[in-house]
């Protein structure tokens, strides 16, 4: 049971890359600091960065690229 | 002074009943998408009808009151917090100078309304305070709120006497992830094949992430148009007709895929066949659906649509009577 997660602030479609040709923002095993971008959510014709609120290591992505997310849904598990 | 925007949320705009009567200029009405929640908010804080509120979409702002105020939050279930403590919705609340209103994650619905006794005091533009963001006019500087904005609050009539009043539970809507919307078939439904009209009404459509104040776009099926020779003045897409006016709530299907219900900020006319119109009483429900929710459309006649409008009006009068 991870104690920290990164949550979706808003409903929409989750993306792990800034654009289809780029590498993912982060991968499992990467360490992140509070404020780092871990993905994007697309809604109402614009893209919004999903940012980590804590420091930690990405232990798991709980949502696939291009999957629909709800507001408040856990997207990333931080170890 | 009145409200300082510490963080704006995703899309927070000043809205009132709308800028009606300017369709001939190509000006859509804008205004609150969920009229019911917006109006009831004004009843709660004792405002005149038409006072401007904040419409808060999907993710809430953080707002600091720089003077005492009487407020109410209605609409979507996006739990408000005052100085971090959860506060009730559909109820008149008092906040003091320095209090901060924030919101928890959206639980159901899509749009919350913040009514303030005295209304949000922005300049009138064409007899309305509603924001029309696409052309940057109306509301607060023609745009969604941004960090650091300061909003004035108008003169309150009787805000203080309203504190503690609450909408009866029977009148508080529950927002589901599956919604049925009633439609009047027309104006250009003759362009769809009979089978496709049936399919339109039998399909469970999914709201796409594009859905916004301009239009609600759906996916889930493909519709076919009756073959025809392209008339003079119409475009080449089978969904095209000679330009005409689009009613608010009308449904067009460019290319036969992804129906779009035109809403408060939509273009006022054009050359796509509109196959039906979502009735006014149900557009409040539509406004509380969100990306990935399911929607079905049910055909009704004009009598049922007018009755639904009358019933809603009576319900609102009853609520108003109980609060003032």
PDB file of N, CA and C in Angstrom, chain B residues 237-272:
ATOM      1  N   UNK B 237     -20.589  18.403 -47.740  1.00  0.00           N
ATOM      2  CA  UNK B 237     -20.773  17.350 -46.747  1.00  0.00           C
ATOM      3  C   UNK B 237     -22.248  16.928 -46.775  1.00  0.00           C
ATOM      4  N   UNK B 238     -22.533  15.613 -46.718  1.00  0.00           N
ATOM      5  CA  UNK B 238     -23.945  15.197 -46.716  1.00  0.00           C
ATOM      6  C   UNK B 238     -24.737  15.833 -45.577  1.00  0.00           C
ATOM      7  N   UNK B 239     -24.037  16.274 -44.527  1.00  0.00           N
ATOM      8  CA  UNK B 239     -24.708  16.915 -43.382  1.00  0.00           C
ATOM      9  C   UNK B 239     -25.006  18.392 -43.637  1.00  0.00           C
ATOM     10  N   UNK B 240     -24.573  18.903 -44.793  1.00  0.00           N
ATOM     11  CA  UNK B 240     -24.767  20.329 -45.065  1.00  0.00           C
ATOM     12  C   UNK B 240     -26.148  20.632 -45.623  1.00  0.00           C
ATOM     13  N   UNK B 241     -26.673  21.772 -45.215  1.00  0.00           N
ATOM     14  CA  UNK B 241     -27.885  22.346 -45.801  1.00  0.00           C
ATOM     15  C   UNK B 241     -27.570  23.812 -46.095  1.00  0.00           C
ATOM     16  N   UNK B 242     -28.505  24.491 -46.732  1.00  0.00           N
ATOM     17  CA  UNK B 242     -28.329  25.926 -46.923  1.00  0.00           C
ATOM     18  C   UNK B 242     -28.392  26.586 -45.534  1.00  0.00           C
ATOM     19  N   UNK B 243     -27.498  27.558 -45.285  1.00  0.00           N
ATOM     20  CA  UNK B 243     -27.363  28.152 -43.951  1.00  0.00           C
ATOM     21  C   UNK B 243     -28.704  28.565 -43.342  1.00  0.00           C
ATOM     22  N   UNK B 244     -28.834  28.315 -42.060  1.00  0.00           N
ATOM     23  CA  UNK B 244     -30.000  28.754 -41.313  1.00  0.00           C
ATOM     24  C   UNK B 244     -29.591  28.985 -39.859  1.00  0.00           C
ATOM     25  N   UNK B 245     -30.527  29.464 -39.038  1.00  0.00           N
ATOM     26  CA  UNK B 245     -30.219  29.734 -37.635  1.00  0.00           C
ATOM     27  C   UNK B 245     -30.216  28.453 -36.819  1.00  0.00           C
ATOM     28  N   UNK B 246     -29.304  28.371 -35.850  1.00  0.00           N
ATOM     29  CA  UNK B 246     -29.234  27.201 -34.962  1.00  0.00           C
ATOM     30  C   UNK B 246     -29.897  27.524 -33.627  1.00  0.00           C
ATOM     31  N   UNK B 247     -30.953  26.793 -33.270  1.00  0.00           N
ATOM     32  CA  UNK B 247     -31.493  26.994 -31.918  1.00  0.00           C
ATOM     33  C   UNK B 247     -30.462  26.560 -30.866  1.00  0.00           C
ATOM     34  N   UNK B 248     -30.495  27.201 -29.668  1.00  0.00           N
ATOM     35  CA  UNK B 248     -29.689  26.702 -28.545  1.00  0.00           C
ATOM     36  C   UNK B 248     -30.192  25.289 -28.235  1.00  0.00           C
ATOM     37  N   UNK B 249     -29.277  24.370 -28.062  1.00  0.00           N
ATOM     38  CA  UNK B 249     -29.659  22.992 -27.783  1.00  0.00           C
ATOM     39  C   UNK B 249     -29.800  22.138 -29.028  1.00  0.00           C
ATOM     40  N   UNK B 250     -29.628  22.764 -30.207  1.00  0.00           N
ATOM     41  CA  UNK B 250     -29.797  21.974 -31.440  1.00  0.00           C
ATOM     42  C   UNK B 250     -28.607  21.042 -31.651  1.00  0.00           C
ATOM     43  N   UNK B 251     -28.910  19.944 -32.350  1.00  0.00           N
ATOM     44  CA  UNK B 251     -27.937  18.862 -32.499  1.00  0.00           C
ATOM     45  C   UNK B 251     -27.538  18.736 -33.968  1.00  0.00           C
ATOM     46  N   UNK B 252     -26.269  18.890 -34.240  1.00  0.00           N
ATOM     47  CA  UNK B 252     -25.800  18.685 -35.606  1.00  0.00           C
ATOM     48  C   UNK B 252     -24.808  17.529 -35.618  1.00  0.00           C
ATOM     49  N   UNK B 253     -24.615  16.934 -36.787  1.00  0.00           N
ATOM     50  CA  UNK B 253     -23.763  15.745 -36.885  1.00  0.00           C
ATOM     51  C   UNK B 253     -22.841  15.874 -38.094  1.00  0.00           C
ATOM     52  N   UNK B 254     -21.837  16.742 -38.025  1.00  0.00           N
ATOM     53  CA  UNK B 254     -20.937  16.908 -39.172  1.00  0.00           C
ATOM     54  C   UNK B 254     -20.314  15.567 -39.588  1.00  0.00           C
ATOM     55  N   UNK B 255     -20.406  15.260 -40.874  1.00  0.00           N
ATOM     56  CA  UNK B 255     -19.814  14.034 -41.387  1.00  0.00           C
ATOM     57  C   UNK B 255     -20.523  12.765 -40.939  1.00  0.00           C
ATOM     58  N   UNK B 256     -21.610  12.894 -40.175  1.00  0.00           N
ATOM     59  CA  UNK B 256     -22.351  11.719 -39.714  1.00  0.00           C
ATOM     60  C   UNK B 256     -21.776  11.092 -38.455  1.00  0.00           C
ATOM     61  N   UNK B 257     -20.634  11.638 -37.980  1.00  0.00           N
ATOM     62  CA  UNK B 257     -20.050  11.102 -36.742  1.00  0.00           C
ATOM     63  C   UNK B 257     -20.048  12.205 -35.688  1.00  0.00           C
ATOM     64  N   UNK B 258     -20.103  11.789 -34.447  1.00  0.00           N
ATOM     65  CA  UNK B 258     -19.996  12.701 -33.311  1.00  0.00           C
ATOM     66  C   UNK B 258     -21.026  13.835 -33.329  1.00  0.00           C
ATOM     67  N   UNK B 259     -22.250  13.529 -32.907  1.00  0.00           N
ATOM     68  CA  UNK B 259     -23.256  14.580 -32.756  1.00  0.00           C
ATOM     69  C   UNK B 259     -22.769  15.659 -31.795  1.00  0.00           C
ATOM     70  N   UNK B 260     -23.147  16.901 -32.061  1.00  0.00           N
ATOM     71  CA  UNK B 260     -22.782  18.030 -31.195  1.00  0.00           C
ATOM     72  C   UNK B 260     -24.062  18.755 -30.797  1.00  0.00           C
ATOM     73  N   UNK B 261     -24.281  18.911 -29.486  1.00  0.00           N
ATOM     74  CA  UNK B 261     -25.380  19.754 -29.005  1.00  0.00           C
ATOM     75  C   UNK B 261     -24.806  21.155 -28.798  1.00  0.00           C
ATOM     76  N   UNK B 262     -25.340  22.127 -29.527  1.00  0.00           N
ATOM     77  CA  UNK B 262     -24.846  23.503 -29.410  1.00  0.00           C
ATOM     78  C   UNK B 262     -25.373  24.131 -28.126  1.00  0.00           C
ATOM     79  N   UNK B 263     -24.478  24.731 -27.365  1.00  0.00           N
ATOM     80  CA  UNK B 263     -24.877  25.304 -26.073  1.00  0.00           C
ATOM     81  C   UNK B 263     -24.688  26.822 -26.061  1.00  0.00           C
ATOM     82  N   UNK B 264     -24.583  27.387 -24.839  1.00  0.00           N
ATOM     83  CA  UNK B 264     -24.724  28.836 -24.655  1.00  0.00           C
ATOM     84  C   UNK B 264     -23.733  29.710 -25.420  1.00  0.00           C
ATOM     85  N   UNK B 265     -22.541  29.212 -25.716  1.00  0.00           N
ATOM     86  CA  UNK B 265     -21.529  30.030 -26.391  1.00  0.00           C
ATOM     87  C   UNK B 265     -21.355  29.639 -27.865  1.00  0.00           C
ATOM     88  N   UNK B 266     -22.329  28.941 -28.434  1.00  0.00           N
ATOM     89  CA  UNK B 266     -22.162  28.395 -29.787  1.00  0.00           C
ATOM     90  C   UNK B 266     -22.444  29.429 -30.874  1.00  0.00           C
ATOM     91  N   UNK B 267     -21.930  29.131 -32.042  1.00  0.00           N
ATOM     92  CA  UNK B 267     -22.251  29.901 -33.236  1.00  0.00           C
ATOM     93  C   UNK B 267     -23.773  29.897 -33.444  1.00  0.00           C
ATOM     94  N   UNK B 268     -24.320  31.011 -33.944  1.00  0.00           N
ATOM     95  CA  UNK B 268     -25.775  31.167 -33.973  1.00  0.00           C
ATOM     96  C   UNK B 268     -26.434  30.630 -35.241  1.00  0.00           C
ATOM     97  N   UNK B 269     -25.620  30.322 -36.227  1.00  0.00           N
ATOM     98  CA  UNK B 269     -26.208  29.774 -37.449  1.00  0.00           C
ATOM     99  C   UNK B 269     -25.116  29.201 -38.322  1.00  0.00           C
ATOM    100  N   UNK B 270     -25.530  28.462 -39.364  1.00  0.00           N
ATOM    101  CA  UNK B 270     -24.559  27.869 -40.264  1.00  0.00           C
ATOM    102  C   UNK B 270     -25.221  26.847 -41.145  1.00  0.00           C
ATOM    103  N   UNK B 271     -24.409  26.008 -41.762  1.00  0.00           N
ATOM    104  CA  UNK B 271     -24.918  25.122 -42.792  1.00  0.00           C
ATOM    105  C   UNK B 271     -24.910  23.645 -42.458  1.00  0.00           C
ATOM    106  N   UNK B 272     -25.039  23.297 -41.178  1.00  0.00           N
ATOM    107  CA  UNK B 272     -25.191  21.886 -40.828  1.00  0.00           C
ATOM    108  C   UNK B 272     -26.639  21.584 -40.460  1.00  0.00           C
TER     109      UNK B 272
END
